[in-house]
Every structure is written in C-alpha cells, then in structure tokens.
Short mmCIF file of C-alpha atoms and ligand atoms in Angstrom, two decimals:
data_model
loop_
_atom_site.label_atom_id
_atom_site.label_comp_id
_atom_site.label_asym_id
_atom_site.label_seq_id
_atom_site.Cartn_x
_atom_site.Cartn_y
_atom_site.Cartn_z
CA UNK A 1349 26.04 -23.69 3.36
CA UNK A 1350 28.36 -23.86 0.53
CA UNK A 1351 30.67 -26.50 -1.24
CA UNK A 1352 33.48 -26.28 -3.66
CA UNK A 1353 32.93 -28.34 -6.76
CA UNK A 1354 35.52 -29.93 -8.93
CA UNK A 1355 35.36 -27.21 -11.53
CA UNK A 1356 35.94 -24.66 -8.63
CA UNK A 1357 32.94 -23.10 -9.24
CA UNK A 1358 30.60 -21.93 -6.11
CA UNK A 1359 27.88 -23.90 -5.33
CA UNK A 1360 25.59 -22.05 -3.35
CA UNK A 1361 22.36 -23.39 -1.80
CA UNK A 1362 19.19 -21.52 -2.21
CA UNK A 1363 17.59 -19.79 0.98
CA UNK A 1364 13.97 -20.31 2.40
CA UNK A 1365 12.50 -17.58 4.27
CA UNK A 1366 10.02 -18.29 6.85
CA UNK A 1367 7.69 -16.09 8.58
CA UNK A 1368 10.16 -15.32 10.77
CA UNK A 1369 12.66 -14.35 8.67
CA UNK A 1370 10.09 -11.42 8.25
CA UNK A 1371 8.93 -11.00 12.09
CA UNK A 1372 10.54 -8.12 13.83
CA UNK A 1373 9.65 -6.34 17.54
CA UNK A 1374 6.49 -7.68 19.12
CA UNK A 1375 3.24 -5.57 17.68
CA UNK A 1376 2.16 -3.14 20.40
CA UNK A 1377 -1.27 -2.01 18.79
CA UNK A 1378 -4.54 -2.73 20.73
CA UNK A 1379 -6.47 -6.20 21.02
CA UNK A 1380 -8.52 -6.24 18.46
CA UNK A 1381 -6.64 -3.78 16.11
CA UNK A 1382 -7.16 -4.10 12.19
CA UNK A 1383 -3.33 -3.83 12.12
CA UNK A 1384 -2.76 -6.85 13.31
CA UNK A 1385 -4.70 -8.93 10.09
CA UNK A 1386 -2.74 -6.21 7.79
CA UNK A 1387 0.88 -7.22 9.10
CA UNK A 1388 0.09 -10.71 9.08
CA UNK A 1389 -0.56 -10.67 5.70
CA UNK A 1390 2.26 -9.04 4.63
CA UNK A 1391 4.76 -11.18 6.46
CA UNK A 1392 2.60 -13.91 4.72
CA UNK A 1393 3.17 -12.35 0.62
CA UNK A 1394 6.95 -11.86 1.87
CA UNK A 1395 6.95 -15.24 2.96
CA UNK A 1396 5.17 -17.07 -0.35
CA UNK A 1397 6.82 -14.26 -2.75
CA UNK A 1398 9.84 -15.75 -1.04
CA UNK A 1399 11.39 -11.82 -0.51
CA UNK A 1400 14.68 -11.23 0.77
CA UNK A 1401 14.78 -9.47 3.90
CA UNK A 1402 17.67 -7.55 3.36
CA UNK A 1403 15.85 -6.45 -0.12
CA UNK A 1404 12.60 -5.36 1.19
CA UNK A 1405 12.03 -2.11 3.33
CA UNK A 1406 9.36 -0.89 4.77
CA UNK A 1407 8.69 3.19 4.95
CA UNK A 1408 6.01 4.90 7.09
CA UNK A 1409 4.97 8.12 8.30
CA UNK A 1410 3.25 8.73 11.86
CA UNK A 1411 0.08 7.05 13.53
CA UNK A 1412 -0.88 3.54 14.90
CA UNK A 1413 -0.90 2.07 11.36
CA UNK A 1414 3.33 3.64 11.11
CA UNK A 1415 4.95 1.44 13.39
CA UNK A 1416 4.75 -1.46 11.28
CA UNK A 1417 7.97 -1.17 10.05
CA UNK A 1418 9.39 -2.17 13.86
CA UNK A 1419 7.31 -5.41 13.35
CA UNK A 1420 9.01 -6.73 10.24
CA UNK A 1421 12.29 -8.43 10.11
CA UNK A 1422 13.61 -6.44 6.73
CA UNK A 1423 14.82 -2.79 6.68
CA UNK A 1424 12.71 -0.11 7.86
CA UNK A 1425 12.23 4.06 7.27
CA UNK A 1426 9.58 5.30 9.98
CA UNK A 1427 9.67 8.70 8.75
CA UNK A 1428 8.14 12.05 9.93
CA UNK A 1429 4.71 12.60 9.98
CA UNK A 1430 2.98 12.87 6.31
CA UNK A 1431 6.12 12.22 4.68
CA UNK A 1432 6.20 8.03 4.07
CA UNK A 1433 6.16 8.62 0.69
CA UNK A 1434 8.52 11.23 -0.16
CA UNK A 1435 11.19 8.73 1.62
CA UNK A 1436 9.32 5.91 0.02
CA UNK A 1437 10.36 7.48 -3.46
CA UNK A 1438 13.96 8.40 -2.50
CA UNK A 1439 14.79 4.80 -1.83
CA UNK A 1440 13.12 3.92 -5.51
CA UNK A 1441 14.73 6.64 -6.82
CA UNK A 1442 18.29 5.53 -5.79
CA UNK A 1443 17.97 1.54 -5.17
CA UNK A 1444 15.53 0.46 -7.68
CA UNK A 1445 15.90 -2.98 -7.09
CA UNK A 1446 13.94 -2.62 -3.58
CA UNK A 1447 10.63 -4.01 -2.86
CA UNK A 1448 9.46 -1.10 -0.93
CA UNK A 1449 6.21 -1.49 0.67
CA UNK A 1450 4.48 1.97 2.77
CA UNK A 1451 2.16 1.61 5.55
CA UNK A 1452 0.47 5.08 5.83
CA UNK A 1453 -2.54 6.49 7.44
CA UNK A 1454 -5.71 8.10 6.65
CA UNK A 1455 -4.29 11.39 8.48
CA UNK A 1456 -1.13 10.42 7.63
CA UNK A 1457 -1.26 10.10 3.53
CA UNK A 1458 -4.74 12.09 2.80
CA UNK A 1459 -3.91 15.46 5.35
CA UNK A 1460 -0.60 16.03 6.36
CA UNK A 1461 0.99 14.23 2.97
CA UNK A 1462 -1.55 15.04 1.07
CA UNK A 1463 1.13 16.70 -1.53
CA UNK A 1464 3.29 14.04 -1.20
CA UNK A 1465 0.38 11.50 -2.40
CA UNK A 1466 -0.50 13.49 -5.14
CA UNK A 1467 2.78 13.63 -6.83
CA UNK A 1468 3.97 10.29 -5.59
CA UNK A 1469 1.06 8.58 -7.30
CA UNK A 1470 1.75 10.83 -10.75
CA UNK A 1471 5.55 9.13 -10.07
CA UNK A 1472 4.05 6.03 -10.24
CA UNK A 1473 7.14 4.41 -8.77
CA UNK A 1474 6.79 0.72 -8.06
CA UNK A 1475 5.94 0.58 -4.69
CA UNK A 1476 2.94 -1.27 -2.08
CA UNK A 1477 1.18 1.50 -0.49
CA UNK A 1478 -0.95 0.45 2.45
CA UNK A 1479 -3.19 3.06 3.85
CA UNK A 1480 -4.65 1.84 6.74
CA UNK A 1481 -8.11 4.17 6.92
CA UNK A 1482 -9.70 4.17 10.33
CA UNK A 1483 -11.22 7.19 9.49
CA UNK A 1484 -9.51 8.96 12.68
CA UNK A 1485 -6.25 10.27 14.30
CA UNK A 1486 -5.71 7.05 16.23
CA UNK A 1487 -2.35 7.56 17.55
CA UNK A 1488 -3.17 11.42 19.23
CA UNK A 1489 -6.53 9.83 20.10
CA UNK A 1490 -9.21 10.65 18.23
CA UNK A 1491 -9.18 13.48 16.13
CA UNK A 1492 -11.44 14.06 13.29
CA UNK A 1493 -9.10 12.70 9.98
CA UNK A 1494 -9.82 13.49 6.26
CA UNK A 1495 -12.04 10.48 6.14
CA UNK A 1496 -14.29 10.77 9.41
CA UNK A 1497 -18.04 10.60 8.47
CA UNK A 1498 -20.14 13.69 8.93
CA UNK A 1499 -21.08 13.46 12.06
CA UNK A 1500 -19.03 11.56 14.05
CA UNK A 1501 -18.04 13.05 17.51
CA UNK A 1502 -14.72 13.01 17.94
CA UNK A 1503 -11.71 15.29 20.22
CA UNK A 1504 -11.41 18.03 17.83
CA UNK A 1505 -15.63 18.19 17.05
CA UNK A 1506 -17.38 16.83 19.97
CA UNK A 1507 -20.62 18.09 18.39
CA UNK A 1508 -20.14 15.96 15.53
CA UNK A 1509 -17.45 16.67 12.35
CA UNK A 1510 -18.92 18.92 10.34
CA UNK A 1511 -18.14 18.16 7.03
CA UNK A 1512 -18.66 15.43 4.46
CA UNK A 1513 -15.52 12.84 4.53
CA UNK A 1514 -13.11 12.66 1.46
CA UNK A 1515 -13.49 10.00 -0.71
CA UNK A 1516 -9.48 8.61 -1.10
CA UNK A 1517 -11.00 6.23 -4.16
CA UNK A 1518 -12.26 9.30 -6.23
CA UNK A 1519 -9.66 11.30 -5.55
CA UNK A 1520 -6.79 8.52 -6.11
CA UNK A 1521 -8.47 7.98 -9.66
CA UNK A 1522 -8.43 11.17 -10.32
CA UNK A 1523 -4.43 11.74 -10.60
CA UNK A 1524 -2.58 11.52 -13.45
CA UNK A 1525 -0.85 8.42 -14.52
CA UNK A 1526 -2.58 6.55 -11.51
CA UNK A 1527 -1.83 3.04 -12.04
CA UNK A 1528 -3.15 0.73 -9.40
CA UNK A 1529 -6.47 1.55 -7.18
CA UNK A 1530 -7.87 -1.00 -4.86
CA UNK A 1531 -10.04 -1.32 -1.23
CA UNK A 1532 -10.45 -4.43 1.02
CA UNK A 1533 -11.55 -4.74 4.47
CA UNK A 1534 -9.05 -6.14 7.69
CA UNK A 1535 -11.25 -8.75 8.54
CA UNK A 1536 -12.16 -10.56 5.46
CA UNK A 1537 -8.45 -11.88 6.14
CA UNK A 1538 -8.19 -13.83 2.19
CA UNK A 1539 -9.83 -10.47 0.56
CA UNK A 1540 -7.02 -8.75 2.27
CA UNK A 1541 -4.23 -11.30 1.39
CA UNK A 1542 -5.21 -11.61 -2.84
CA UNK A 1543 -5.25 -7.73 -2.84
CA UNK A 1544 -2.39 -6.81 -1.45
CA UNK A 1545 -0.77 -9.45 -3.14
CA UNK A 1546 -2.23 -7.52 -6.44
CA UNK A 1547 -0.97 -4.71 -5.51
CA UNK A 1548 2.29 -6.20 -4.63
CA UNK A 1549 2.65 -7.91 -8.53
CA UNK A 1550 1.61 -4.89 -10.38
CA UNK A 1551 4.53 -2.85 -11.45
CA UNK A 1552 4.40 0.70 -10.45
CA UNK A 1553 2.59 2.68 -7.91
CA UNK A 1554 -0.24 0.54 -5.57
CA UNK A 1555 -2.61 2.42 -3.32
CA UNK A 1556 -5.02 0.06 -1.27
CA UNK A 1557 -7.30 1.72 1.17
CA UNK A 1558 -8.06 -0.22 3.56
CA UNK A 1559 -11.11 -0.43 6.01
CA UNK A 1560 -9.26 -0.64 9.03
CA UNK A 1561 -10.95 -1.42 12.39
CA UNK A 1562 -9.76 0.83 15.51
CA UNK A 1563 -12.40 -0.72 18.31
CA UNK A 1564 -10.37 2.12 21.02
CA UNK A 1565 -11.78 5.18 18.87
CA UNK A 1566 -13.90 4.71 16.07
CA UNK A 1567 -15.64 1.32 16.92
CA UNK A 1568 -18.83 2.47 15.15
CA UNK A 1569 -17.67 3.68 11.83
CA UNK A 1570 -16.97 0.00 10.61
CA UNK A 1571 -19.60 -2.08 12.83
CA UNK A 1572 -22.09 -1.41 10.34
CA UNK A 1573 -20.68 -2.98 7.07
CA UNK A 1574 -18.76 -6.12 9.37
CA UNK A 1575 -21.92 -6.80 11.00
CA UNK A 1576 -24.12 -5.95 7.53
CA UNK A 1577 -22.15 -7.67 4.60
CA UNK A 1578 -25.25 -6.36 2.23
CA UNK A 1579 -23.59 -2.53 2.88
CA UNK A 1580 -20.23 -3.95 1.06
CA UNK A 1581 -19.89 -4.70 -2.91
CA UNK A 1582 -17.73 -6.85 -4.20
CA UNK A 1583 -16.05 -6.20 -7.70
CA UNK A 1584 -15.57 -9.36 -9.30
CA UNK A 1585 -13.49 -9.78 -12.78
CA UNK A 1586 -11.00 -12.15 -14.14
CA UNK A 1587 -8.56 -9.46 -14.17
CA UNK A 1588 -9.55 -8.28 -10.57
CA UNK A 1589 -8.78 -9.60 -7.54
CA UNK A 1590 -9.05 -13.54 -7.07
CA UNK A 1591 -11.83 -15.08 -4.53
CA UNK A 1592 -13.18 -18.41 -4.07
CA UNK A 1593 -16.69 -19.58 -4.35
CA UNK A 1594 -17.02 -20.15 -0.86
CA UNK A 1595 -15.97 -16.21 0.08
CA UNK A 1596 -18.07 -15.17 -2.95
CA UNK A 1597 -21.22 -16.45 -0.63
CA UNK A 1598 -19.90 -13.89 1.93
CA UNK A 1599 -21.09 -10.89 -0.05
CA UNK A 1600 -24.86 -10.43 -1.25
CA UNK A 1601 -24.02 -7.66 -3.11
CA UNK A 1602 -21.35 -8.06 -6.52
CA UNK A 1603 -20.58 -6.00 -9.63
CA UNK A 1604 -18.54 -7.70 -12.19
CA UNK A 1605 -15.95 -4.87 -13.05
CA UNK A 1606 -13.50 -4.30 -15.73
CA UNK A 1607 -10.24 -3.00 -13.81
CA UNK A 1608 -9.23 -0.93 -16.98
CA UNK A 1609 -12.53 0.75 -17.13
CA UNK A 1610 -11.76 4.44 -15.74
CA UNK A 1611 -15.55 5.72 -16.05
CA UNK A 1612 -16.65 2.69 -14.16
CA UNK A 1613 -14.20 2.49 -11.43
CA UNK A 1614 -15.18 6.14 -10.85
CA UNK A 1615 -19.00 5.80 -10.95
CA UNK A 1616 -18.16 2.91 -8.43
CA UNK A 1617 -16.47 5.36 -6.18
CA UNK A 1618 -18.21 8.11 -6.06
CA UNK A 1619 -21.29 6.87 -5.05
CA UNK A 1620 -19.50 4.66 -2.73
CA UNK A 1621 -23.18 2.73 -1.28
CA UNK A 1622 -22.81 0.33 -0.85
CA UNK A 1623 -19.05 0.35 0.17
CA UNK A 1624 -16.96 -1.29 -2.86
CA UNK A 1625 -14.35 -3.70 -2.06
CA UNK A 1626 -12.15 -5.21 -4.88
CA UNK A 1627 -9.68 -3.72 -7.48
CA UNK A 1628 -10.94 -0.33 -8.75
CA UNK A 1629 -8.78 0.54 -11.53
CA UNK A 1630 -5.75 -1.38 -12.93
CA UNK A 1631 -3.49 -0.32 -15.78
CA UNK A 1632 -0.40 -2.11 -16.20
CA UNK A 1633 1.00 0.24 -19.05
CA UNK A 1634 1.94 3.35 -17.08
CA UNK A 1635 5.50 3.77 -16.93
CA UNK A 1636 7.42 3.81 -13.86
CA UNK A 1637 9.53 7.49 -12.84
CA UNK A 1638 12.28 5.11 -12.10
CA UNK A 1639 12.62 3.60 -15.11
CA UNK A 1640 12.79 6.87 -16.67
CA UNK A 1641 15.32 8.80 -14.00
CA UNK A 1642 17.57 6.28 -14.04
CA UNK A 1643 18.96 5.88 -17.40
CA UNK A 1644 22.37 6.32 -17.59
CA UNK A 1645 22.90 5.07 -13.94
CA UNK A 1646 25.02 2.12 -14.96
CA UNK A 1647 27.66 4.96 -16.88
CA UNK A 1648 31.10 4.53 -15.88
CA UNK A 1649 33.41 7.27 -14.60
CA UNK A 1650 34.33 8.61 -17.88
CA UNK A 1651 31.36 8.17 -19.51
CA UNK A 1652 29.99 10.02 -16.95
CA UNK A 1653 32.23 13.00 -16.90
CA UNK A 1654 31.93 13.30 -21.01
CA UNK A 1655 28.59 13.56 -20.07
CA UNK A 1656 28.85 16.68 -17.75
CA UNK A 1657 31.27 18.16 -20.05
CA UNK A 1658 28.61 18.08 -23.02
CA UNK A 1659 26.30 19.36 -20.45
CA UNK A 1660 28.31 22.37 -19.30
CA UNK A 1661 29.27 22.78 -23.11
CA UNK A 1662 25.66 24.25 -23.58
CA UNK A 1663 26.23 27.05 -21.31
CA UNK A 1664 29.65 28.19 -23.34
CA UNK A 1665 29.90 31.58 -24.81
FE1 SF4 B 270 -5.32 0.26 16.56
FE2 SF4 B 270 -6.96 2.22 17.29
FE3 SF4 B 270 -5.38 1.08 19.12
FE4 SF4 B 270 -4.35 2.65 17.22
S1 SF4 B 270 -5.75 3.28 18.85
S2 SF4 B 270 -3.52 0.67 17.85
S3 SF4 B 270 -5.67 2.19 15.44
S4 SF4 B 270 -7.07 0.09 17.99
MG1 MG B 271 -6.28 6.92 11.08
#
C-alpha cells in the first residue's frame, strides 16, 4: 500500500472506491420498489464523487424508504420514527466534516417530524435529504400519509381520505433560509441521478421529494404521470438540473425556470398540474448553522477555559 522514500517521507497511494465499497446488507424492499432506483443512485454519486465510506453516514427515521442506511457500506443512524433529522443535525453539529445524506419518508419527515423539518431546513445544515414520497404509510401498510390524494382509500379511510394532500414543495419554500428545493421521479433513473447529485454539491440544507413508486399499496397514485409523461413538467435552466437532448424528448411539457426565482418556484408549486419535476428553488448564499455554531471549536484547553471564565465573569456581583 505504502513505501518509504529516500527522504523518509510517506508515500501513500490514493484509494478508489467502487460500488461496493458503498454496498451494504442485501435490499429487502418489494420487486418493483422505487427504492431500489433511489439507492442505486446514491451508491452511484458516492462512487463518482469518489466519498469515503468511513466519511459518509447515512441517517433515517422509520418506514420502507428508512432502511436504506443497512444497504450502504458507510456509517449509518436509523433513528426513531420522525426524528432522521434531528440526529441528522447532531452529527453536523459535532463532525462537520461528514457527508451526511437522510433518507426520510413522506409520513416520516412531513407528520411525525414535521417540527423537526421545519427547523432543520431554517438550520440549513449541509446535508442530502431524500424524502422518498409514496404518498402512504408503506411500512404499517397503508395508512393515509400527509401526502395521500383526496380520495384515495386507504387502512385508516377506507371511504376515501378526506382531505386535500399537503403540498411538501409549497410548504418547503415557504421556510426561512430554505436553501435547496427540488422533485424528480424514481423511474426517470438520469433525472434522479443529476438531482440528487445537485443536491449533493450545493452547500447547505437539500430537500428532494421524490415521486416514489410503492406498486404493494399505492400503485395508482403514480400510474398516471409514468404512464402519461404530458401530466409531468420539466424545469429546464442552465443553473437547474442538467438533462440531455435525448431525455428532454421524454417530457412534452417544459418551463424554463430560474432556480433563484422565489415567486416562480412557488407559482410552480402551488398549482402543482401538471406535476413539476426539476430544481425548484436554489440559493447558494444561505449560510450554513454549522458554520456559525462552530466557531471557536478548534480553541485549545486554555483558550477555552479563559473563555468560560469571561463568560461566568458576566454573572459577578
Ligand atoms: Fe416499497 Fe411499498 Fe414494498 Fe414499502 S411496501 S418496500 S414502499 S413497495
Ligand atoms: Mg410513505
């Protein structure tokens, strides 16, 4: 691995990861799960980013879409239900120097940690959040989740769910110091790759929603948009997310959008028909809660207690 050279200095050889430097237990999700595309791909951006195992984790909560961090090779959090991204933010907080990537739910992020979203995307911590949104409790088998369509009979409202769905897009956009908004579909598999490798190079907090096919529970939700590309819009921009002219042909319907443009991205959104795919809102210039927190970290020991002693000062009498 290693050799001495003549001025005794180390001459160490650099290391190639593989795929399977990043492959872990076998996947146990259905045939035919969207999960499947979604882990490829990010073994795949570990793989070309050329990440180091042992400096990439990855952090989820509960559900289907959770127990991808048993299918990669690198360090792994799977955390309690809703709370990926409190855990998520702990690791940033402490170990900045972590790629930490979150695969997260529709239940998951937008119910149970819908708190922890909230403020974790106001952190804006630099982090690759992966919801995968099959717009139902897949995992507990089928419940309605924050993002089932009116509608839609499921375990908890066999007579159809009774309210409109939340839109995660508007919402997301809506936070403060939101940095990074983007949705792609599981099987456009090159749509999926170039955004979450977006989201991946952007510094700070990434939320991609993605349309994630469960064929055991919500078939239907999905079939109409795979089997209709004219129901999907594509946002297309030099700063947004990178397709070629042959994928371009894919989608009939395409709306050159500024990332940076706030008011657009939201129109976009809200209206939501057809179903936009692409990079919503980008802005590089937020700054990161890390970067922030951890001044001083680097202090020595005494640096560190003339610190506390100035800060206990304040409360002399
Ligand atoms: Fe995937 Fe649905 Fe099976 Fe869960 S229940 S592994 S989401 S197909
Ligand atoms: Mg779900």
């Amino acid at each position: 691995m290693f050799g001495l050279k003549a001025d005794w200095s180390l001459d160490i050889k650099q290391r190639y990861f593989t795929l399977g430097n990043y492959a872990g237990g076998e996947a146990r999700w259905c045939p035919g799960c969207g999960d499947h595309g979604v882990l490829t791909v990010v073994q795949r951006i570990c793989r070309d980013e050329q990440l180091p195992p042992e400096k990439t984790v990855a952090v989820s909560g509960i559900g289907c879409s959770s127990r991808l961090p048993h299918y990669m090779g690198t360090y792994g959090f799977h955390g309690l239900h809703g709370r990926a991204l409190p855990v998520a933010c702990g690791i940033k907080a402490r170990r900045p120097e972590l790629d930490v990537w979150v695969a997260t739910g529709d239940g998951d992020c937008y119910s149970i940690g819908t708190g922890h979203w909230i403020h974790a995307v106001r952190y804006n911590m630099n982090m690759t959040v992966l919801v995968f949104d099959n717009s139902v409790y897949g995992l507990t088998k089928k419940q309605t989740s924050p993002t089932t369509p009116i509608g839609f009979q499921s375990n908890t409202h066999p007579l159809g769910a009774p309210l409109a769905p939340l839109n995660p897009l508007t919402a997301t956009l809506g936070i403060t110091n939101v940095s990074f908004v983007a949705q792609t579909i599981d099987w456009n598999p090159v749509h999926l790759y170039e955004t979450i490798k977006a989201a991946h190079n952007h510094k700070g907090f990434s939320l991609v929603n993605i349309l994630q096919r469960c064929p055991v529970y919500s078939e239907n939700v999905l079939k109409d948009l795979q089997q209709n590309p004219s129901k999907l819009l594509l946002l297309t921009h030099d700063k947004g997310i990178p397709l070629e002219t042959n994928l371009l042909r894919l989608f009939p319907n395409q709306q050159e959008h500024d990332p940076l443009n706030m008011s657009e991205a939201y129109d976009i959104a809200v209206q939501n028909s057809p179903v936009p795919v692409g990079l919503l809102y980008h802005n590089p210039d937020v700054p990161c809660y890390e970067d922030i927190s951890s001044q001083g970290k680097n202090m020595g020991v005494d640096e560190k207690l003339a610190a506390l002693n100035a800060a206990y000062d304040q409360f002399a009498i």
